[in-house]
PDB file of C-alpha atoms in Angstrom:
ATOM      1  CA  MET A   1     188.152 192.923 264.392  1.00  0.00           C
ATOM      2  CA  SER A   2     187.165 190.221 266.767  1.00  0.00           C
ATOM      3  CA  ASP A   3     189.726 188.325 268.844  1.00  0.00           C
ATOM      4  CA  THR A   4     188.191 184.940 268.200  1.00  0.00           C
ATOM      5  CA  PRO A   5     190.793 182.231 267.981  1.00  0.00           C
ATOM      6  CA  PHE A   6     192.008 181.320 264.570  1.00  0.00           C
ATOM      7  CA  PRO A   7     190.503 177.745 264.539  1.00  0.00           C
ATOM      8  CA  ASP A   8     187.071 179.160 265.120  1.00  0.00           C
ATOM      9  CA  ARG A   9     187.437 181.553 262.129  1.00  0.00           C
ATOM     10  CA  VAL A  10     188.477 178.635 259.928  1.00  0.00           C
ATOM     11  CA  ARG A  11     185.249 176.789 260.986  1.00  0.00           C
ATOM     12  CA  ASP A  12     183.188 180.084 260.576  1.00  0.00           C
ATOM     13  CA  ARG A  13     184.572 180.619 257.014  1.00  0.00           C
ATOM     14  CA  ALA A  14     183.697 177.011 256.103  1.00  0.00           C
ATOM     15  CA  GLU A  15     180.199 177.365 257.468  1.00  0.00           C
ATOM     16  CA  ILE A  16     179.616 180.660 255.617  1.00  0.00           C
ATOM     17  CA  LEU A  17     180.905 179.329 252.294  1.00  0.00           C
ATOM     18  CA  GLY A  18     178.655 176.282 252.789  1.00  0.00           C
ATOM     19  CA  LEU A  19     175.714 178.623 253.422  1.00  0.00           C
ATOM     20  CA  LEU A  20     176.422 180.455 250.176  1.00  0.00           C
ATOM     21  CA  THR A  21     176.641 177.233 248.318  1.00  0.00           C
ATOM     22  CA  ALA A  22     173.407 175.969 249.813  1.00  0.00           C
ATOM     23  CA  TYR A  23     171.658 179.008 248.396  1.00  0.00           C
ATOM     24  CA  ALA A  24     172.931 178.235 244.846  1.00  0.00           C
ATOM     25  CA  PHE A  25     171.973 174.583 245.081  1.00  0.00           C
ATOM     26  CA  GLY A  26     168.607 175.466 246.623  1.00  0.00           C
ATOM     27  CA  LEU A  27     167.828 177.649 243.562  1.00  0.00           C
ATOM     28  CA  ASP A  28     168.914 175.006 241.074  1.00  0.00           C
ATOM     29  CA  HIS A  29     167.183 172.135 242.752  1.00  0.00           C
ATOM     30  CA  ARG A  30     163.973 174.246 243.374  1.00  0.00           C
ATOM     31  CA  ASP A  31     164.322 173.687 247.084  1.00  0.00           C
ATOM     32  CA  PHE A  32     162.912 176.994 248.120  1.00  0.00           C
ATOM     33  CA  ALA A  33     162.739 176.135 251.783  1.00  0.00           C
ATOM     34  CA  ARG A  34     166.529 175.859 251.572  1.00  0.00           C
ATOM     35  CA  VAL A  35     166.766 179.169 249.761  1.00  0.00           C
ATOM     36  CA  GLY A  36     164.804 180.893 252.525  1.00  0.00           C
ATOM     37  CA  SER A  37     166.761 179.244 255.311  1.00  0.00           C
ATOM     38  CA  VAL A  38     170.037 180.900 254.505  1.00  0.00           C
ATOM     39  CA  PHE A  39     168.580 184.438 255.415  1.00  0.00           C
ATOM     40  CA  THR A  40     167.440 186.026 258.643  1.00  0.00           C
ATOM     41  CA  GLU A  41     163.725 186.613 258.937  1.00  0.00           C
ATOM     42  CA  ASP A  42     164.320 190.288 258.440  1.00  0.00           C
ATOM     43  CA  ALA A  43     167.126 190.061 255.757  1.00  0.00           C
ATOM     44  CA  GLU A  44     167.155 192.728 253.097  1.00  0.00           C
ATOM     45  CA  VAL A  45     167.965 191.473 249.583  1.00  0.00           C
ATOM     46  CA  ARG A  46     168.578 194.040 246.801  1.00  0.00           C
ATOM     47  CA  ASN A  47     168.979 193.462 243.072  1.00  0.00           C
ATOM     48  CA  VAL A  48     171.054 196.064 241.310  1.00  0.00           C
ATOM     49  CA  PHE A  49     171.730 195.934 237.587  1.00  0.00           C
ATOM     50  CA  ASP A  50     174.548 198.043 236.126  1.00  0.00           C
ATOM     51  CA  ASP A  51     173.118 201.263 234.608  1.00  0.00           C
ATOM     52  CA  TYR A  52     173.862 200.306 231.028  1.00  0.00           C
ATOM     53  CA  LEU A  53     171.676 197.206 231.226  1.00  0.00           C
ATOM     54  CA  PRO A  54     168.097 198.121 230.036  1.00  0.00           C
ATOM     55  CA  GLU A  55     166.419 195.268 231.852  1.00  0.00           C
ATOM     56  CA  GLY A  56     167.415 196.665 235.251  1.00  0.00           C
ATOM     57  CA  GLY A  57     164.168 198.273 235.515  1.00  0.00           C
ATOM     58  CA  GLU A  58     162.372 195.063 235.420  1.00  0.00           C
ATOM     59  CA  PHE A  59     164.600 193.338 237.939  1.00  0.00           C
ATOM     60  CA  ASN A  60     165.985 196.001 240.318  1.00  0.00           C
ATOM     61  CA  GLY A  61     164.388 196.029 243.695  1.00  0.00           C
ATOM     62  CA  VAL A  62     164.397 195.124 247.335  1.00  0.00           C
ATOM     63  CA  THR A  63     162.851 192.013 249.087  1.00  0.00           C
ATOM     64  CA  VAL A  64     162.660 191.643 252.841  1.00  0.00           C
ATOM     65  CA  GLY A  65     162.821 188.360 254.759  1.00  0.00           C
ATOM     66  CA  GLY A  66     164.035 184.926 253.842  1.00  0.00           C
ATOM     67  CA  ASP A  67     160.486 183.668 253.265  1.00  0.00           C
ATOM     68  CA  ALA A  68     159.812 186.463 250.812  1.00  0.00           C
ATOM     69  CA  VAL A  69     163.083 185.856 248.915  1.00  0.00           C
ATOM     70  CA  ALA A  70     162.189 182.149 248.678  1.00  0.00           C
ATOM     71  CA  GLY A  71     158.668 183.027 247.459  1.00  0.00           C
ATOM     72  CA  GLY A  72     159.971 185.463 244.893  1.00  0.00           C
ATOM     73  CA  ALA A  73     162.474 182.881 243.548  1.00  0.00           C
ATOM     74  CA  ARG A  74     159.727 180.335 243.302  1.00  0.00           C
ATOM     75  CA  ARG A  75     157.563 182.740 241.220  1.00  0.00           C
ATOM     76  CA  LEU A  76     160.383 183.904 239.097  1.00  0.00           C
ATOM     77  CA  PHE A  77     161.741 180.510 238.343  1.00  0.00           C
ATOM     78  CA  ALA A  78     158.275 178.850 237.649  1.00  0.00           C
ATOM     79  CA  ALA A  79     158.489 179.301 233.900  1.00  0.00           C
ATOM     80  CA  LEU A  80     162.141 178.095 233.592  1.00  0.00           C
ATOM     81  CA  ASP A  81     163.204 174.683 232.554  1.00  0.00           C
ATOM     82  CA  ALA A  82     166.664 174.806 233.972  1.00  0.00           C
ATOM     83  CA  THR A  83     169.068 176.988 235.895  1.00  0.00           C
ATOM     84  CA  GLN A  84     172.622 176.732 237.076  1.00  0.00           C
ATOM     85  CA  HIS A  85     174.207 179.180 239.492  1.00  0.00           C
ATOM     86  CA  LEU A  86     178.031 179.017 239.392  1.00  0.00           C
ATOM     87  CA  LEU A  87     180.016 180.471 242.274  1.00  0.00           C
ATOM     88  CA  GLY A  88     183.476 181.905 241.500  1.00  0.00           C
ATOM     89  CA  ALA A  89     185.997 183.751 243.607  1.00  0.00           C
ATOM     90  CA  GLN A  90     184.948 184.218 247.190  1.00  0.00           C
ATOM     91  CA  GLY A  91     186.197 186.313 250.037  1.00  0.00           C
ATOM     92  CA  VAL A  92     185.055 186.393 253.709  1.00  0.00           C
ATOM     93  CA  GLU A  93     186.037 189.125 256.033  1.00  0.00           C
ATOM     94  CA  PHE A  94     185.084 189.114 259.756  1.00  0.00           C
ATOM     95  CA  THR A  95     183.816 192.260 261.431  1.00  0.00           C
ATOM     96  CA  ASP A  96     182.953 193.240 265.020  1.00  0.00           C
ATOM     97  CA  THR A  97     179.290 192.349 264.357  1.00  0.00           C
ATOM     98  CA  GLY A  98     179.500 189.367 262.036  1.00  0.00           C
ATOM     99  CA  ALA A  99     181.051 188.890 258.553  1.00  0.00           C
ATOM    100  CA  ARG A 100     181.049 190.184 255.030  1.00  0.00           C
ATOM    101  CA  ALA A 101     181.290 187.951 252.022  1.00  0.00           C
ATOM    102  CA  SER A 102     181.732 188.695 248.383  1.00  0.00           C
ATOM    103  CA  THR A 103     181.084 185.945 245.776  1.00  0.00           C
ATOM    104  CA  GLN A 104     181.376 186.235 241.976  1.00  0.00           C
ATOM    105  CA  ILE A 105     178.578 184.429 240.272  1.00  0.00           C
ATOM    106  CA  VAL A 106     177.494 183.403 236.743  1.00  0.00           C
ATOM    107  CA  ALA A 107     173.850 182.302 236.449  1.00  0.00           C
ATOM    108  CA  HIS A 108     172.364 180.377 233.543  1.00  0.00           C
ATOM    109  CA  HIS A 109     168.576 180.463 233.046  1.00  0.00           C
ATOM    110  CA  HIS A 110     166.968 178.389 230.355  1.00  0.00           C
ATOM    111  CA  ARG A 111     163.416 178.124 228.954  1.00  0.00           C
ATOM    112  CA  GLY A 112     163.182 175.863 225.908  1.00  0.00           C
ATOM    113  CA  SER A 113     165.928 176.902 223.521  1.00  0.00           C
ATOM    114  CA  ASP A 114     165.957 180.533 224.894  1.00  0.00           C
ATOM    115  CA  HIS A 115     168.462 181.544 227.551  1.00  0.00           C
ATOM    116  CA  TYR A 116     169.270 184.520 229.824  1.00  0.00           C
ATOM    117  CA  HIS A 117     172.731 184.454 231.542  1.00  0.00           C
ATOM    118  CA  THR A 118     173.965 186.891 234.059  1.00  0.00           C
ATOM    119  CA  GLY A 119     177.247 187.581 235.745  1.00  0.00           C
ATOM    120  CA  GLY A 120     177.802 189.678 238.875  1.00  0.00           C
ATOM    121  CA  THR A 121     178.585 189.556 242.550  1.00  0.00           C
ATOM    122  CA  TYR A 122     176.758 188.764 245.672  1.00  0.00           C
ATOM    123  CA  GLU A 123     177.821 191.111 248.496  1.00  0.00           C
ATOM    124  CA  ASP A 124     176.601 189.678 251.812  1.00  0.00           C
ATOM    125  CA  ASP A 125     176.535 190.817 255.439  1.00  0.00           C
ATOM    126  CA  LEU A 126     176.170 187.874 257.804  1.00  0.00           C
ATOM    127  CA  VAL A 127     175.273 187.334 261.361  1.00  0.00           C
ATOM    128  CA  ARG A 128     175.637 184.385 263.708  1.00  0.00           C
ATOM    129  CA  THR A 129     172.274 183.175 264.930  1.00  0.00           C
ATOM    130  CA  SER A 130     171.217 180.385 267.200  1.00  0.00           C
ATOM    131  CA  ASP A 131     170.848 178.307 263.980  1.00  0.00           C
ATOM    132  CA  GLY A 132     174.308 179.253 262.644  1.00  0.00           C
ATOM    133  CA  TRP A 133     175.472 181.923 260.241  1.00  0.00           C
ATOM    134  CA  ARG A 134     172.737 183.646 258.197  1.00  0.00           C
ATOM    135  CA  ILE A 135     172.626 186.419 255.570  1.00  0.00           C
ATOM    136  CA  SER A 136     171.199 189.660 256.977  1.00  0.00           C
ATOM    137  CA  ARG A 137     171.750 191.769 253.915  1.00  0.00           C
ATOM    138  CA  ARG A 138     172.529 190.768 250.304  1.00  0.00           C
ATOM    139  CA  THR A 139     173.148 193.032 247.247  1.00  0.00           C
ATOM    140  CA  LEU A 140     173.255 191.283 244.055  1.00  0.00           C
ATOM    141  CA  ARG A 141     175.085 193.417 241.545  1.00  0.00           C
ATOM    142  CA  ILE A 142     174.588 192.270 237.927  1.00  0.00           C
ATOM    143  CA  HIS A 143     177.392 193.441 235.628  1.00  0.00           C
ATOM    144  CA  TRP A 144     176.534 191.721 232.416  1.00  0.00           C
ATOM    145  CA  THR A 145     173.876 189.674 230.692  1.00  0.00           C
ATOM    146  CA  THR A 146     173.503 187.635 227.508  1.00  0.00           C
ATOM    147  CA  GLY A 147     170.341 186.274 225.883  1.00  0.00           C
ATOM    148  CA  SER A 148     166.904 187.579 226.561  1.00  0.00           C
ATOM    149  CA  PRO A 149     165.218 188.632 229.849  1.00  0.00           C
ATOM    150  CA  GLU A 150     162.042 187.507 228.085  1.00  0.00           C
ATOM    151  CA  VAL A 151     162.961 184.042 229.394  1.00  0.00           C
ATOM    152  CA  PHE A 152     161.662 185.332 232.774  1.00  0.00           C
ATOM    153  CA  LEU A 153     159.202 187.904 231.648  1.00  0.00           C
ATOM    154  CA  ALA A 154     157.159 186.124 228.924  1.00  0.00           C
ATOM    155  CA  PRO A 155     154.013 184.391 229.973  1.00  0.00           C
TER     156      PRO A 155
END
């Protein structure tokens, strides 16, 4: 554990939580530049659906780099009318090399009268860069879904 003074950790935690919130607002406001900006250039983002969810095969995967994450979100959300990403309980733990954060999420995705809602956890590794804290690795673990994944998959 780092010996950084306590007030700096309070500021760091606030900046990290702000970064995680910026990602959610970026998605919901279709501000994909903002989405990409929360990640390092070489960030690895992994989607993992629990085994019992049949749609995991469509959505499991790895994306590398903030720009690629933003581009993927832009393409995935293009057919949607509205989204809302709600952040729940959050924890931040500082390590010798940066920080780890865990955030519960519920995401609502709507297209016309159809919906696809998901619940899970963002598990993030973060590093401090010259531009502030950034996510260097994220695993999105989806634990439950309701509605139809066709909201994303249908033409």
